[in-house]
C-alpha cells in the first residue's frame, strides 16, 4: 500500500514536470519561430493544426504497434469536444489580437474561478475555505507579475468570454470523458487529435489571414523555420499528452492553479534568455503566486485525507451496524442441530 502511494506520487510529479517543461519549451520555441526578430512565422492557428497532426500520427503509430489500446468513444462526443477545443484556440488568438496584453492575461486568470463554478454546476463539486483562499492568492500573484496595461473593447471582450468559457469547458470535459469511458489520457488524445488536426488545417489559414492579413502560402520557408516548426510540433505532443494526463489524474481546477508555475518559469527564462525586463513587482508577484500554489497543494491534500478518513469512518460504522443487525436476526430465529435435525429450545 505504501509502495503504491509512493509510485502514484512519483507519477503525479512526473506528469506535472512533463507539462511544465514541454509547455515552457514550446513557448520559447514559438517565440523564436513567430517573433519578428526570429523567423516571423505568424500563423498561430495553422501551427496548432500542425501540432495536432503530429500528435495524431504518434497516436496512430502507438495504436498500430500495440503500445496503446483503442477504446470506443461515441463520435458525437469526440466532435463536440473538438468543436469546443477549436473554439478555445481560435477564441484565445482573437482575444490576444483584439485586446491589450493586460486584459488578455486577466481573461486567462479568470479561468480558475470559471472552472471552479463550472465544476460546481456540472459535477456538484465543493471547495474548502483553504482551497478558495489559495486560489485567490495565486490569481493575485500572477496578476501582479503579468498584468500591465488594461484596455478592452466590446468585440475583444466577447472573444475573451468565448475563449474562457470554451477553454474551461474543454478542460473539464477531458476529465469527464476519461472517467465516463474508462479511457486513458493518451488513448483519448489519439481519438480527438485527428479531428482537431483536420479542422484546424482547413480553417487555420483563413483564421490566420483574418488575424494578421498574411497568407501562409506566401511565407518563405527556411531551414531554420522548418527545424523550429518540427521542434514546436515535437514539444506539442508531450504538452498535449501531459495536459490530458494531469487533468485525468487531478482536476481542471488543479491544472489551472498549478499550471501558472509555467507563467513563473516563462517570465524567469525570458529574463535569462531574451533579456526581458524583470522588475521588483514581477518578482513579488511570482513569489506570491508560488506561495499560493504551495498552499493550494497542501489544502487539496488535506481535503483528500479528510474525505478519506470520513469515508473510512462511514464504512466502519456501516459494517458494525450490519453485524449488529445480523446478530439480532440470528437471536430471533431458532437454532437447529445440524446432525440431529432437531430444533433447540
mmCIF file of C-alpha atoms in Angstrom:
data_model
loop_
_atom_site.group_PDB
_atom_site.id
_atom_site.type_symbol
_atom_site.label_atom_id
_atom_site.label_comp_id
_atom_site.label_asym_id
_atom_site.label_seq_id
_atom_site.Cartn_x
_atom_site.Cartn_y
_atom_site.Cartn_z
ATOM 1 C CA UNK A 1 0.000 0.000 0.000
ATOM 2 C CA UNK A 2 2.835 2.366 0.934
ATOM 3 C CA UNK A 3 4.680 1.492 -2.295
ATOM 4 C CA UNK A 4 1.526 2.205 -4.336
ATOM 5 C CA UNK A 5 1.194 5.675 -2.758
ATOM 6 C CA UNK A 6 4.884 6.354 -3.416
ATOM 7 C CA UNK A 7 4.574 5.217 -7.035
ATOM 8 C CA UNK A 8 1.443 7.349 -7.510
ATOM 9 C CA UNK A 9 3.201 10.408 -6.059
ATOM 10 C CA UNK A 10 6.155 9.902 -8.422
ATOM 11 C CA UNK A 11 3.760 9.578 -11.377
ATOM 12 C CA UNK A 12 1.967 12.783 -10.333
ATOM 13 C CA UNK A 13 5.251 14.699 -10.139
ATOM 14 C CA UNK A 14 6.336 13.215 -13.470
ATOM 15 C CA UNK A 15 3.097 14.325 -15.173
ATOM 16 C CA UNK A 16 3.415 17.893 -13.836
ATOM 17 C CA UNK A 17 7.118 18.050 -14.713
ATOM 18 C CA UNK A 18 6.394 16.892 -18.281
ATOM 19 C CA UNK A 19 3.658 19.523 -18.639
ATOM 20 C CA UNK A 20 5.741 22.401 -17.237
ATOM 21 C CA UNK A 21 8.905 21.533 -19.222
ATOM 22 C CA UNK A 22 7.085 20.907 -22.529
ATOM 23 C CA UNK A 23 4.817 23.975 -22.136
ATOM 24 C CA UNK A 24 7.686 26.319 -21.303
ATOM 25 C CA UNK A 25 9.778 24.739 -24.076
ATOM 26 C CA UNK A 26 7.045 25.222 -26.683
ATOM 27 C CA UNK A 27 6.545 28.863 -25.635
ATOM 28 C CA UNK A 28 10.287 29.531 -26.033
ATOM 29 C CA UNK A 29 10.406 27.713 -29.403
ATOM 30 C CA UNK A 30 7.310 29.546 -30.690
ATOM 31 C CA UNK A 31 8.736 32.872 -29.546
ATOM 32 C CA UNK A 32 11.779 32.305 -31.741
ATOM 33 C CA UNK A 33 9.656 30.946 -34.604
ATOM 34 C CA UNK A 34 6.947 33.627 -34.607
ATOM 35 C CA UNK A 35 8.682 36.826 -33.498
ATOM 36 C CA UNK A 36 9.893 39.459 -35.966
ATOM 37 C CA UNK A 37 13.434 39.048 -34.672
ATOM 38 C CA UNK A 38 13.152 35.291 -35.281
ATOM 39 C CA UNK A 39 11.601 33.619 -38.316
ATOM 40 C CA UNK A 40 8.370 35.662 -38.498
ATOM 41 C CA UNK A 41 6.054 32.639 -38.843
ATOM 42 C CA UNK A 42 2.898 34.439 -37.665
ATOM 43 C CA UNK A 43 0.363 31.650 -38.347
ATOM 44 C CA UNK A 44 -0.566 30.502 -34.831
ATOM 45 C CA UNK A 45 -3.812 28.651 -35.664
ATOM 46 C CA UNK A 46 -2.256 26.738 -38.573
ATOM 47 C CA UNK A 47 0.747 25.888 -36.388
ATOM 48 C CA UNK A 48 -1.657 24.410 -33.827
ATOM 49 C CA UNK A 49 -3.077 22.299 -36.681
ATOM 50 C CA UNK A 50 0.467 21.018 -37.351
ATOM 51 C CA UNK A 51 0.789 20.223 -33.625
ATOM 52 C CA UNK A 52 -2.343 18.061 -33.614
ATOM 53 C CA UNK A 53 -1.417 16.418 -36.931
ATOM 54 C CA UNK A 54 1.903 15.199 -35.475
ATOM 55 C CA UNK A 55 0.122 14.149 -32.251
ATOM 56 C CA UNK A 56 -2.442 12.205 -34.337
ATOM 57 C CA UNK A 57 0.372 10.418 -36.251
ATOM 58 C CA UNK A 58 2.078 9.460 -32.971
ATOM 59 C CA UNK A 59 -1.279 8.128 -31.703
ATOM 60 C CA UNK A 60 -1.888 6.081 -34.861
ATOM 61 C CA UNK A 61 1.620 4.561 -34.689
ATOM 62 C CA UNK A 62 1.112 3.799 -30.996
ATOM 63 C CA UNK A 63 -2.197 2.000 -31.685
ATOM 64 C CA UNK A 64 -0.736 0.121 -34.675
ATOM 65 C CA UNK A 65 2.233 -1.153 -32.668
ATOM 66 C CA UNK A 66 0.002 -2.205 -29.761
ATOM 67 C CA UNK A 67 1.570 0.249 -27.313
ATOM 68 C CA UNK A 68 -1.872 1.679 -26.570
ATOM 69 C CA UNK A 69 -5.346 0.155 -26.896
ATOM 70 C CA UNK A 70 -8.183 1.887 -28.717
ATOM 71 C CA UNK A 71 -11.422 2.169 -26.713
ATOM 72 C CA UNK A 72 -14.815 3.166 -28.033
ATOM 73 C CA UNK A 73 -15.979 6.759 -27.527
ATOM 74 C CA UNK A 74 -19.100 7.903 -29.437
ATOM 75 C CA UNK A 75 -18.227 10.016 -32.483
ATOM 76 C CA UNK A 76 -20.657 12.768 -31.491
ATOM 77 C CA UNK A 77 -18.820 13.252 -28.180
ATOM 78 C CA UNK A 78 -15.472 13.486 -29.977
ATOM 79 C CA UNK A 79 -16.907 16.004 -32.458
ATOM 80 C CA UNK A 80 -18.471 18.044 -29.634
ATOM 81 C CA UNK A 81 -15.175 18.083 -27.744
ATOM 82 C CA UNK A 82 -13.229 19.080 -30.891
ATOM 83 C CA UNK A 83 -15.605 21.981 -31.597
ATOM 84 C CA UNK A 84 -15.195 23.282 -28.026
ATOM 85 C CA UNK A 85 -11.391 22.822 -28.152
ATOM 86 C CA UNK A 86 -11.108 24.630 -31.502
ATOM 87 C CA UNK A 87 -13.300 27.472 -30.196
ATOM 88 C CA UNK A 88 -10.860 27.740 -27.295
ATOM 89 C CA UNK A 89 -7.813 28.009 -29.585
ATOM 90 C CA UNK A 90 -9.456 30.447 -32.023
ATOM 91 C CA UNK A 91 -11.005 32.496 -29.204
ATOM 92 C CA UNK A 92 -7.637 32.885 -27.473
ATOM 93 C CA UNK A 93 -5.978 34.048 -30.701
ATOM 94 C CA UNK A 94 -8.745 36.583 -31.397
ATOM 95 C CA UNK A 95 -8.701 37.759 -27.770
ATOM 96 C CA UNK A 96 -4.956 38.410 -27.963
ATOM 97 C CA UNK A 97 -5.403 40.315 -31.238
ATOM 98 C CA UNK A 98 -8.352 42.495 -30.164
ATOM 99 C CA UNK A 99 -7.431 43.169 -26.507
ATOM 100 C CA UNK A 100 -4.414 44.613 -24.750
ATOM 101 C CA UNK A 101 -1.911 42.113 -23.302
ATOM 102 C CA UNK A 102 -3.049 43.129 -19.796
ATOM 103 C CA UNK A 103 -6.700 42.258 -20.412
ATOM 104 C CA UNK A 104 -5.658 39.043 -22.191
ATOM 105 C CA UNK A 105 -3.764 37.994 -19.038
ATOM 106 C CA UNK A 106 -6.766 38.884 -16.850
ATOM 107 C CA UNK A 107 -9.018 36.734 -19.046
ATOM 108 C CA UNK A 108 -6.595 33.805 -18.658
ATOM 109 C CA UNK A 109 -6.562 34.274 -14.880
ATOM 110 C CA UNK A 110 -10.367 34.303 -14.810
ATOM 111 C CA UNK A 111 -10.339 30.672 -15.983
ATOM 112 C CA UNK A 112 -9.579 29.482 -12.444
ATOM 113 C CA UNK A 113 -12.815 30.787 -10.849
ATOM 114 C CA UNK A 114 -14.764 29.918 -14.030
ATOM 115 C CA UNK A 115 -13.546 26.292 -13.870
ATOM 116 C CA UNK A 116 -14.463 26.174 -10.162
ATOM 117 C CA UNK A 117 -18.005 27.431 -10.874
ATOM 118 C CA UNK A 118 -18.432 25.055 -13.850
ATOM 119 C CA UNK A 119 -17.292 22.042 -11.796
ATOM 120 C CA UNK A 120 -19.744 23.088 -9.070
ATOM 121 C CA UNK A 121 -22.617 23.369 -11.602
ATOM 122 C CA UNK A 122 -21.784 20.273 -13.687
ATOM 123 C CA UNK A 123 -20.395 17.927 -11.015
ATOM 124 C CA UNK A 124 -21.632 19.436 -7.702
ATOM 125 C CA UNK A 125 -18.028 19.866 -6.583
ATOM 126 C CA UNK A 126 -17.414 21.883 -3.417
ATOM 127 C CA UNK A 127 -14.214 23.571 -2.235
ATOM 128 C CA UNK A 128 -12.915 24.246 1.271
ATOM 129 C CA UNK A 129 -12.130 27.762 2.525
ATOM 130 C CA UNK A 130 -8.404 26.978 2.367
ATOM 131 C CA UNK A 131 -8.619 25.988 -1.321
ATOM 132 C CA UNK A 132 -10.631 29.132 -2.171
ATOM 133 C CA UNK A 133 -8.140 31.340 -0.318
ATOM 134 C CA UNK A 134 -5.113 29.756 -2.028
ATOM 135 C CA UNK A 135 -6.771 30.171 -5.449
ATOM 136 C CA UNK A 136 -7.268 33.865 -4.670
ATOM 137 C CA UNK A 137 -3.591 34.215 -3.663
ATOM 138 C CA UNK A 138 -2.438 32.578 -6.929
ATOM 139 C CA UNK A 139 -4.718 34.807 -9.040
ATOM 140 C CA UNK A 140 -3.451 37.961 -7.266
ATOM 141 C CA UNK A 141 0.199 36.839 -7.511
ATOM 142 C CA UNK A 142 0.078 36.005 -11.229
ATOM 143 C CA UNK A 143 -1.955 39.162 -11.847
ATOM 144 C CA UNK A 144 0.673 41.326 -10.146
ATOM 145 C CA UNK A 145 3.546 39.898 -12.211
ATOM 146 C CA UNK A 146 1.803 39.735 -15.623
ATOM 147 C CA UNK A 147 -0.930 42.375 -15.896
ATOM 148 C CA UNK A 148 0.237 45.777 -17.120
ATOM 149 C CA UNK A 149 -1.900 47.917 -19.435
ATOM 150 C CA UNK A 150 -5.601 47.019 -19.459
ATOM 151 C CA UNK A 151 -7.640 48.131 -22.474
ATOM 152 C CA UNK A 152 -10.849 46.452 -23.563
ATOM 153 C CA UNK A 153 -13.455 46.831 -26.302
ATOM 154 C CA UNK A 154 -16.774 45.068 -26.927
ATOM 155 C CA UNK A 155 -15.512 42.690 -29.652
ATOM 156 C CA UNK A 156 -12.423 41.819 -27.639
ATOM 157 C CA UNK A 157 -14.486 41.273 -24.504
ATOM 158 C CA UNK A 158 -16.864 38.883 -26.332
ATOM 159 C CA UNK A 159 -13.924 36.923 -27.815
ATOM 160 C CA UNK A 160 -12.343 36.704 -24.355
ATOM 161 C CA UNK A 161 -15.634 35.374 -22.891
ATOM 162 C CA UNK A 162 -15.874 32.704 -25.617
ATOM 163 C CA UNK A 163 -12.212 31.759 -25.090
ATOM 164 C CA UNK A 164 -12.502 31.491 -21.291
ATOM 165 C CA UNK A 165 -15.781 29.520 -21.302
ATOM 166 C CA UNK A 166 -14.697 27.119 -24.084
ATOM 167 C CA UNK A 167 -11.225 26.527 -22.565
ATOM 168 C CA UNK A 168 -12.718 25.851 -19.117
ATOM 169 C CA UNK A 169 -15.352 23.509 -20.579
ATOM 170 C CA UNK A 170 -12.724 21.721 -22.682
ATOM 171 C CA UNK A 171 -10.527 21.015 -19.658
ATOM 172 C CA UNK A 172 -13.456 19.764 -17.575
ATOM 173 C CA UNK A 173 -14.623 17.563 -20.479
ATOM 174 C CA UNK A 174 -11.190 15.900 -20.744
ATOM 175 C CA UNK A 175 -11.537 14.584 -17.190
ATOM 176 C CA UNK A 176 -15.228 13.682 -17.644
ATOM 177 C CA UNK A 177 -14.624 11.627 -20.811
ATOM 178 C CA UNK A 178 -11.736 9.743 -19.209
ATOM 179 C CA UNK A 179 -13.893 8.750 -16.232
ATOM 180 C CA UNK A 180 -17.050 8.096 -18.258
ATOM 181 C CA UNK A 181 -15.433 5.685 -20.736
ATOM 182 C CA UNK A 182 -12.553 4.444 -18.528
ATOM 183 C CA UNK A 183 -10.124 5.596 -21.184
ATOM 184 C CA UNK A 184 -6.514 6.625 -20.674
ATOM 185 C CA UNK A 185 -5.227 10.125 -21.360
ATOM 186 C CA UNK A 186 -3.166 9.138 -24.402
ATOM 187 C CA UNK A 187 -5.960 6.976 -25.850
ATOM 188 C CA UNK A 188 -8.409 9.883 -25.623
ATOM 189 C CA UNK A 189 -5.869 12.269 -27.145
ATOM 190 C CA UNK A 190 -5.324 9.805 -30.019
ATOM 191 C CA UNK A 191 -9.049 9.965 -30.807
ATOM 192 C CA UNK A 192 -9.501 13.750 -30.595
ATOM 193 C CA UNK A 193 -6.221 14.813 -32.254
ATOM 194 C CA UNK A 194 -7.081 13.702 -35.851
ATOM 195 C CA UNK A 195 -10.407 15.600 -35.794
ATOM 196 C CA UNK A 196 -8.774 18.741 -34.402
ATOM 197 C CA UNK A 197 -5.863 18.484 -36.839
ATOM 198 C CA UNK A 198 -8.141 18.174 -39.881
ATOM 199 C CA UNK A 199 -10.422 21.045 -38.857
ATOM 200 C CA UNK A 200 -7.569 23.391 -37.866
ATOM 201 C CA UNK A 201 -5.539 22.702 -41.015
ATOM 202 C CA UNK A 202 -8.612 23.549 -43.138
ATOM 203 C CA UNK A 203 -9.811 26.591 -41.157
ATOM 204 C CA UNK A 204 -6.471 27.707 -39.701
ATOM 205 C CA UNK A 205 -5.086 29.568 -42.779
ATOM 206 C CA UNK A 206 -8.330 31.595 -43.052
ATOM 207 C CA UNK A 207 -8.323 32.467 -39.339
ATOM 208 C CA UNK A 208 -4.644 33.476 -39.535
ATOM 209 C CA UNK A 209 -5.304 35.615 -42.611
ATOM 210 C CA UNK A 210 -8.087 37.410 -40.728
ATOM 211 C CA UNK A 211 -5.769 37.913 -37.743
ATOM 212 C CA UNK A 212 -2.653 39.220 -39.489
ATOM 213 C CA UNK A 213 -3.596 39.770 -43.163
ATOM 214 C CA UNK A 214 -0.962 37.288 -44.379
ATOM 215 C CA UNK A 215 -1.349 34.067 -46.355
ATOM 216 C CA UNK A 216 0.720 31.073 -45.303
ATOM 217 C CA UNK A 217 1.269 30.219 -48.985
ATOM 218 C CA UNK A 218 3.255 33.461 -49.351
ATOM 219 C CA UNK A 219 5.565 32.627 -46.437
ATOM 220 C CA UNK A 220 9.119 31.753 -47.488
ATOM 221 C CA UNK A 221 10.191 28.655 -45.623
ATOM 222 C CA UNK A 222 13.801 28.423 -44.482
ATOM 223 C CA UNK A 223 15.708 25.508 -42.980
ATOM 224 C CA UNK A 224 15.704 27.252 -39.585
ATOM 225 C CA UNK A 225 11.931 27.829 -39.682
ATOM 226 C CA UNK A 226 11.292 24.169 -40.616
ATOM 227 C CA UNK A 227 13.532 22.963 -37.764
ATOM 228 C CA UNK A 228 11.703 25.179 -35.249
ATOM 229 C CA UNK A 229 8.289 24.040 -36.576
ATOM 230 C CA UNK A 230 9.389 20.408 -36.076
ATOM 231 C CA UNK A 231 10.694 21.250 -32.582
ATOM 232 C CA UNK A 232 7.411 23.001 -31.748
ATOM 233 C CA UNK A 233 5.379 20.010 -33.007
ATOM 234 C CA UNK A 234 7.527 17.528 -31.049
ATOM 235 C CA UNK A 235 7.108 19.508 -27.822
ATOM 236 C CA UNK A 236 3.364 19.825 -28.542
ATOM 237 C CA UNK A 237 2.993 16.018 -28.435
ATOM 238 C CA UNK A 238 4.356 15.968 -24.868
ATOM 239 C CA UNK A 239 2.428 19.127 -23.963
ATOM 240 C CA UNK A 240 -0.924 17.705 -25.173
ATOM 241 C CA UNK A 241 -0.234 14.305 -23.632
ATOM 242 C CA UNK A 242 0.717 15.767 -20.246
ATOM 243 C CA UNK A 243 -2.335 18.079 -20.256
ATOM 244 C CA UNK A 244 -4.710 15.110 -20.663
ATOM 245 C CA UNK A 245 -2.658 13.120 -18.136
ATOM 246 C CA UNK A 246 -2.681 15.880 -15.493
ATOM 247 C CA UNK A 247 -6.402 16.639 -15.809
ATOM 248 C CA UNK A 248 -7.183 12.890 -15.708
ATOM 249 C CA UNK A 249 -5.114 12.403 -12.537
ATOM 250 C CA UNK A 250 -6.123 15.608 -10.764
ATOM 251 C CA UNK A 251 -8.816 18.073 -11.881
ATOM 252 C CA UNK A 252 -9.283 21.002 -14.239
ATOM 253 C CA UNK A 253 -9.010 23.392 -11.273
ATOM 254 C CA UNK A 254 -5.678 21.929 -10.119
ATOM 255 C CA UNK A 255 -4.423 22.052 -13.703
ATOM 256 C CA UNK A 256 -5.277 25.755 -13.896
ATOM 257 C CA UNK A 257 -3.840 26.694 -10.493
ATOM 258 C CA UNK A 258 -0.585 24.731 -10.604
ATOM 259 C CA UNK A 259 -0.319 25.440 -14.339
ATOM 260 C CA UNK A 260 0.590 29.035 -13.502
ATOM 261 C CA UNK A 261 4.002 27.708 -12.458
ATOM 262 C CA UNK A 262 4.599 27.811 -16.228
ATOM 263 C CA UNK A 263 3.959 31.582 -16.173
ATOM 264 C CA UNK A 264 6.622 31.998 -13.485
ATOM 265 C CA UNK A 265 9.073 29.831 -15.487
ATOM 266 C CA UNK A 266 8.376 31.725 -18.735
ATOM 267 C CA UNK A 267 8.995 35.106 -17.050
ATOM 268 C CA UNK A 268 12.239 33.824 -15.499
ATOM 269 C CA UNK A 269 13.519 32.230 -18.730
ATOM 270 C CA UNK A 270 12.504 35.328 -20.715
ATOM 271 C CA UNK A 271 14.742 37.350 -18.389
ATOM 272 C CA UNK A 272 17.614 34.831 -18.661
ATOM 273 C CA UNK A 273 17.463 34.072 -22.398
ATOM 274 C CA UNK A 274 15.780 37.053 -24.088
ATOM 275 C CA UNK A 275 16.860 39.953 -21.831
ATOM 276 C CA UNK A 276 13.231 40.636 -20.852
ATOM 277 C CA UNK A 277 12.782 43.137 -18.029
ATOM 278 C CA UNK A 278 12.184 41.616 -14.585
ATOM 279 C CA UNK A 279 11.056 44.255 -12.099
ATOM 280 C CA UNK A 280 10.612 44.130 -8.324
ATOM 281 C CA UNK A 281 6.835 43.996 -8.970
ATOM 282 C CA UNK A 282 7.310 40.889 -11.171
ATOM 283 C CA UNK A 283 9.445 39.168 -8.544
ATOM 284 C CA UNK A 284 6.993 39.889 -5.702
ATOM 285 C CA UNK A 285 4.093 38.666 -7.858
ATOM 286 C CA UNK A 286 5.934 35.433 -8.678
ATOM 287 C CA UNK A 287 6.762 34.788 -5.005
ATOM 288 C CA UNK A 288 3.108 35.380 -4.058
ATOM 289 C CA UNK A 289 1.940 33.041 -6.842
ATOM 290 C CA UNK A 290 4.339 30.263 -5.765
ATOM 291 C CA UNK A 291 3.217 30.644 -2.115
ATOM 292 C CA UNK A 292 -0.401 30.348 -3.291
ATOM 293 C CA UNK A 293 0.408 27.177 -5.261
ATOM 294 C CA UNK A 294 2.129 25.596 -2.260
ATOM 295 C CA UNK A 295 -0.845 26.449 -0.008
ATOM 296 C CA UNK A 296 -3.252 25.134 -2.671
ATOM 297 C CA UNK A 297 -1.351 21.802 -2.882
ATOM 298 C CA UNK A 298 -1.424 21.493 0.913
ATOM 299 C CA UNK A 299 -5.140 22.394 1.094
ATOM 300 C CA UNK A 300 -6.122 19.870 -1.600
ATOM 301 C CA UNK A 301 -4.056 17.120 0.072
ATOM 302 C CA UNK A 302 -5.599 17.924 3.495
ATOM 303 C CA UNK A 303 -9.077 17.830 1.915
ATOM 304 C CA UNK A 304 -8.333 14.426 0.348
ATOM 305 C CA UNK A 305 -7.138 12.981 3.661
ATOM 306 C CA UNK A 306 -10.196 14.366 5.487
ATOM 307 C CA UNK A 307 -12.540 12.857 2.877
ATOM 308 C CA UNK A 308 -10.718 9.510 3.018
ATOM 309 C CA UNK A 309 -10.951 9.487 6.837
ATOM 310 C CA UNK A 310 -14.662 10.314 6.712
ATOM 311 C CA UNK A 311 -15.294 7.601 4.122
ATOM 312 C CA UNK A 312 -13.357 5.080 6.235
ATOM 313 C CA UNK A 313 -15.371 6.034 9.345
ATOM 314 C CA UNK A 314 -18.677 5.636 7.479
ATOM 315 C CA UNK A 315 -17.541 2.275 6.112
ATOM 316 C CA UNK A 316 -16.599 1.015 9.581
ATOM 317 C CA UNK A 317 -19.863 2.318 11.047
ATOM 318 C CA UNK A 318 -21.897 0.538 8.398
ATOM 319 C CA UNK A 319 -20.013 -2.686 8.988
ATOM 320 C CA UNK A 320 -20.702 -2.555 12.741
ATOM 321 C CA UNK A 321 -24.375 -1.809 12.055
ATOM 322 C CA UNK A 322 -24.601 -4.755 9.661
ATOM 323 C CA UNK A 323 -23.019 -7.047 12.283
ATOM 324 C CA UNK A 324 -25.478 -5.848 14.932
ATOM 325 C CA UNK A 325 -28.468 -6.475 12.644
ATOM 326 C CA UNK A 326 -27.184 -9.947 11.765
ATOM 327 C CA UNK A 327 -26.797 -10.808 15.461
ATOM 328 C CA UNK A 328 -30.350 -9.668 16.195
ATOM 329 C CA UNK A 329 -31.635 -11.744 13.276
ATOM 330 C CA UNK A 330 -29.779 -14.828 14.498
ATOM 331 C CA UNK A 331 -31.096 -14.415 18.046
ATOM 332 C CA UNK A 332 -34.704 -14.183 16.804
ATOM 333 C CA UNK A 333 -34.517 -17.408 14.764
ATOM 334 C CA UNK A 334 -34.441 -20.832 16.478
ATOM 335 C CA UNK A 335 -31.131 -22.686 16.119
ATOM 336 C CA UNK A 336 -31.125 -26.167 14.578
ATOM 337 C CA UNK A 337 -28.828 -29.045 15.377
ATOM 338 C CA UNK A 338 -27.340 -29.992 12.037
ATOM 339 C CA UNK A 339 -26.601 -33.606 12.966
ATOM 340 C CA UNK A 340 -29.882 -34.498 14.670
ATOM 341 C CA UNK A 341 -32.109 -32.152 12.700
ATOM 342 C CA UNK A 342 -33.769 -31.039 15.888
ATOM 343 C CA UNK A 343 -34.699 -27.558 16.955
ATOM 344 C CA UNK A 344 -33.001 -26.395 20.147
ATOM 345 C CA UNK A 345 -35.275 -24.602 22.576
#
